[in-house]
Amino acid sequence: MKESPSIAEYLTGRLKGEGIEYVFGVPGDYALPLFSTFRKGGIETINTCDEQGAGFAADAYARVRGMGAVCVTYCVGGLKIANAVAEAYAEKSAVVVLSGAPGMAERKKDPLLHHKVRNFDTQRKIFEEITVGATVLDNPDTAASEIDRLLDLARRYHRPVYIEVPRDLMLAPCRPPSTRRESEESDPQALAEALEEARQMLLASRCPLILADVELHRFGLQKELVRLTETTGIPVAATLLGKSVIAETHPHYIGVYEGATGRAEVNDYVEASDCLLLLGVFLTDITVGGSSSSFDMSRSIYATSEKLSIRHHSFEGVRLEDFVRGLLKLGIQKRVLPGIAARQTEPMTRNSARPQDRITVQSLFAEVNRILSREIIVIADVGEALFGASDLVIREPTEFLSPAYYASLGFAIPASLGAALANPRLRPLVLVGDGAFQMTGMELSTAARFGLSPIVVLLNNRGYSTERQILDGPFNDLLEWNYCRLPELLGSGRACQVRTNQELEETLQAALAQKDSFWLIEVRLNPHDRSPALERLAKRLAPQQRADH
Amino acid sequence: MKESPSIAEYLTGRLKGEGIEYVFGVPGDYALPLFSTFRKGGIETINTCDEQGAGFAADAYARVRGMGAVCVTYCVGGLKIANAVAEAYAEKSAVVVLSGAPGMAERKKDPLLHHKVRNFDTQRKIFEEITVGATVLDNPDTAASEIDRLLDLARRYHRPVYIEVPRDLMLAPCRPPSTRRESEESDPQALAEALEEARQMLLASRCPLILADVELHRFGLQKELVRLTETTGIPVAATLLGKSVIAETHPHYIGVYEGATGRAEVNDYVEASDCLLLLGVFLTDITVGGSSSSFDMSRSIYATSEKLSIRHHSFEGVRLEDFVRGLLKLGIQKRVLPGIAARQTEPMTRNSARPQDRITVQSLFAEVNRILSREIIVIADVGEALFGASDLVIREPTEFLSPAYYASLGFAIPASLGAALANPRLRPLVLVGDGAFQMTGMELSTAARFGLSPIVVLLNNRGYSTERQILDGPFNDLLEWNYCRLPELLGSGRACQVRTNQELEETLQAALAQKDSFWLIEVRLNPHDRSPALERLAKRLAPQQRADH
């Protein structure tokens, strides 16, 4: 009879079962046996410069692979990733937070052990606010079933969970559960009724449209989306958060919808539609431009993992995946719908940019767009990097990552670690502003250490450009680094500064050709140069701030 | 009649009233009007590379000045400083967390506004766990009295508070309270009874000892401590967290007490004492060496801001400051107590280190000790930097800062920003390992931008040395940076690598002479070289880990 696994061994096995090959983190005394057990069990540990980087990397890994994990020590490690985990919660990414902790025997009489904040449950309580489940494995008899329960929650909701492991129980034998929980199913009658109503609305509409968002990524429904649009002829728009949920070269794809900040032709199409099929959509202020009133629910079918509403009524117990798959079986015949051909996304063109001209935001994104391929995953940080990236034409699903709703600066460079390890076929192309780079850019050290080779395009516009549009002051300024000296500091990688379109093109080609290290390409931009999307956003936000004064 | 101030203006005035001249932070759209109002009101805003740096800087500012402030945007900023604020909570530092937030009008119908995690109160709930008070200024009529209440809490408990300001109310007029709350006083009868009992115990003792900790710093009782030891003759030991609460050159000072990890002569003195006067002490695993049993409460008078116990009974309603000042009035006559003369801290000597020899941990700290003066504040990060620093002889109170209990890596460099701005007379001397440096060392960018000039001694022992002692693996390795290239990256500062004692001495002298920029001195150490304190700690921790396997 096989010996019982320890709690740490059981955890390792279950993480591997979920497809996790790498755990990100920074070790600490309460967590060391976890790091050691992962390695023995075949999971590689990737230690980042700071825990924050590990949090973002695990989030990106989860976005690409379905689940990711981060391992930290108690409080001094865990609380450093509160923001990254909150982002994973907000944007639905199944990050498993593993924290070492003081042993249960050590906790008696509530002593002041190092790293403790207020009570021994302070960290757990904090993570309860930003996860769908938080547990302390304080009992070897129930630890294995708790691990199963938490991983089930992460997989079902695509949101983070928190598992705290007291150090005196990490290596205690546990009792693996004999049966696995069955997954929930939809209420068949509610599902049938909702599908029939959706069918009638879609058939009666003259100008239906699918608005697809990030939950289709998370729940692995990208192929179903393609089949749905191809069998019915209904065109597709995506939100910025959901960008690349369908290849943006698909003939039925009309572009990114961003409400008041988006391009007029996509907005017009959405507003003219008499039947909006919102699939996995977050109705955020970014998506709908600060006002949900732009969506007329009377003409909407709104399906997410949390709710299903048709017009003004809702259905209980219908899972997103069942609803989407059900739509495929409705036998809606293909129609050629008006306007699609004219509204296809045009590949971005360089317009009048000449090789010797200074790079502009527009010419930069045109050149980036030109080099995109199925081997590249674009990761955009927040700010101009994201606004400009919204118009890129992404070739394949899941090849674009960005925190487009939660919008935490500093995501992209550490995320490139997670994305590259989650899918080694893809090379990350990171778009990042100087403000975000100064937060987490040093995680290129981790890329160097583990042989990863992101191409980083650093938009240097000398400060927080997005904020300058709203309210300017010296607090939007930064020290200007000589970014190109970074490879000398790290003893690895390549960097150069580019000013003209020709320099940019040549450097991007060189970076694509050399795959053995990271590349940092600093693009010197005029601080007053703006992407069209940023201009629109600033116009929307500025009056509100002015009215405050 | 004077116009009513806005909420932001009232807040600015109250912060200035508490002695706050600088607010640390990173701006964001929800917080911009706060940044702007601070500047108009004469508080300078210091934006760091990442919010984490701002959190640590504000903590250090509070440790030196009594109160500090950090201003961030909603969630994406606030949650990045959860760890730094937790540290301030754990080690009693009055950090005022100011967060911009969505406007109250925007929150109706609970929309998905950017930066929101789960509910609009998610961030506040998290900060409730790590502060002594958290509020949302959602009503202009009560906002001013709420600000007063929260600042009173911060001042009274020397712990962080959280003030969230919805952006649509920041500039709304508020109503300043007509009367200020009176501060609480001690129960006079309990105080008198406790003092009388303490007097009798002290008089009856043959070998009394004061163990002084960080609360005496926080409550500004350093001078009272000096008077107490000088008028009574009772010698003083300090904890590591409280190190420098009394000048370590004082003839009555016997050294740092660190329980099982500390020096034997101090431990012996503590254990031989028949009356321990514990003033403002945190009984942590660091202080008492992992076991509180080393303190015999039958011979202890234990006074903190939270409780007062004598032997095995406790008193309610006695404030620490009243008790300490009361002790001075007991008329305890001065005695010459045995052993003090012999037990005075000897200045560290270089022992047998020769100029051309490779630097060892011991010779490094001996040299650092030699250059200490009243113009230097030592800031030690966690790990070998702190263990080695424990034997430094600090000349004056409040000239040593370290997170010696909470022990979060990455504190020291951002803390040097806060310390230097809190007391421009002091030049920070930062002791930091390579692991901690890779977390937050880039905040030297902020030092460069604002003209600060810390001297950073980087102990490069290639990885997480403290953890290697416990359980080693590749997760304790780091990429080795060419740290001396940092000034080229930042376009500011000076750096060099030193290997011999002579190089170290010359470089430290050069750094002391040139005060116009930061200095980064990379000390190449043998990774197997250990400070005596780390050896002792590792020995204590290692058996526990081995027993786990």
Short mmCIF file of C-alpha atoms in Angstrom, two decimals, chain B residues 56-57 59-65 91 93 214 217-218 240-244 376-382 385-386 389 394 397-404 411-412 414-420 422 426 428-431:
data_model
loop_
_atom_site.label_atom_id
_atom_site.label_comp_id
_atom_site.label_asym_id
_atom_site.label_seq_id
_atom_site.Cartn_x
_atom_site.Cartn_y
_atom_site.Cartn_z
CA PHE B 56 8.09 52.27 3.13
CA ALA B 57 9.20 55.89 2.79
CA ASP B 59 6.77 54.55 7.39
CA ALA B 60 10.34 55.74 7.85
CA TYR B 61 9.19 59.37 7.85
CA ALA B 62 6.73 58.48 10.61
CA ARG B 63 9.39 56.67 12.62
CA VAL B 64 11.61 59.76 12.57
CA ARG B 65 8.96 62.50 12.76
CA GLU B 91 5.96 47.87 14.45
CA SER B 93 4.44 53.62 13.05
CA VAL B 214 10.64 50.80 20.23
CA HIS B 217 10.87 55.99 20.38
CA ARG B 218 7.31 56.24 19.17
CA LEU B 240 16.87 44.95 18.23
CA LEU B 241 13.69 46.72 17.17
CA GLY B 242 14.33 49.34 19.83
CA LYS B 243 18.04 49.65 19.09
CA SER B 244 19.21 53.28 19.48
CA ILE B 376 24.32 59.55 10.23
CA ILE B 377 21.14 57.52 10.49
CA VAL B 378 21.69 53.80 9.95
CA ILE B 379 18.90 52.00 8.10
CA ALA B 380 19.24 48.24 7.97
CA ASP B 381 17.25 45.96 5.71
CA VAL B 382 16.35 42.44 6.79
CA ALA B 385 22.43 43.54 6.94
CA LEU B 386 20.37 43.61 10.12
CA ALA B 389 24.10 45.89 12.27
CA ILE B 394 24.68 53.99 17.58
CA PRO B 397 18.57 58.05 19.80
CA THR B 398 16.49 57.51 16.64
CA GLU B 399 19.55 57.03 14.51
CA PHE B 400 18.83 53.40 13.72
CA LEU B 401 15.87 52.18 11.72
CA SER B 402 14.99 48.63 10.77
CA PRO B 403 11.91 46.41 10.48
CA ALA B 404 13.44 44.09 13.05
CA PHE B 411 12.43 48.37 3.40
CA ALA B 412 15.76 50.12 3.66
CA PRO B 414 12.83 53.54 0.18
CA ALA B 415 13.00 54.17 3.93
CA SER B 416 16.11 56.26 3.33
CA LEU B 417 13.96 58.68 1.30
CA GLY B 418 11.55 59.13 4.18
CA ALA B 419 14.26 59.43 6.81
CA ALA B 420 16.28 61.99 4.87
CA ALA B 422 12.07 63.83 7.85
CA LEU B 426 20.90 63.19 8.99
CA PRO B 428 21.16 57.82 5.68
CA LEU B 429 23.62 54.96 5.69
CA VAL B 430 21.73 52.03 4.24
CA LEU B 431 22.78 48.44 4.86
#
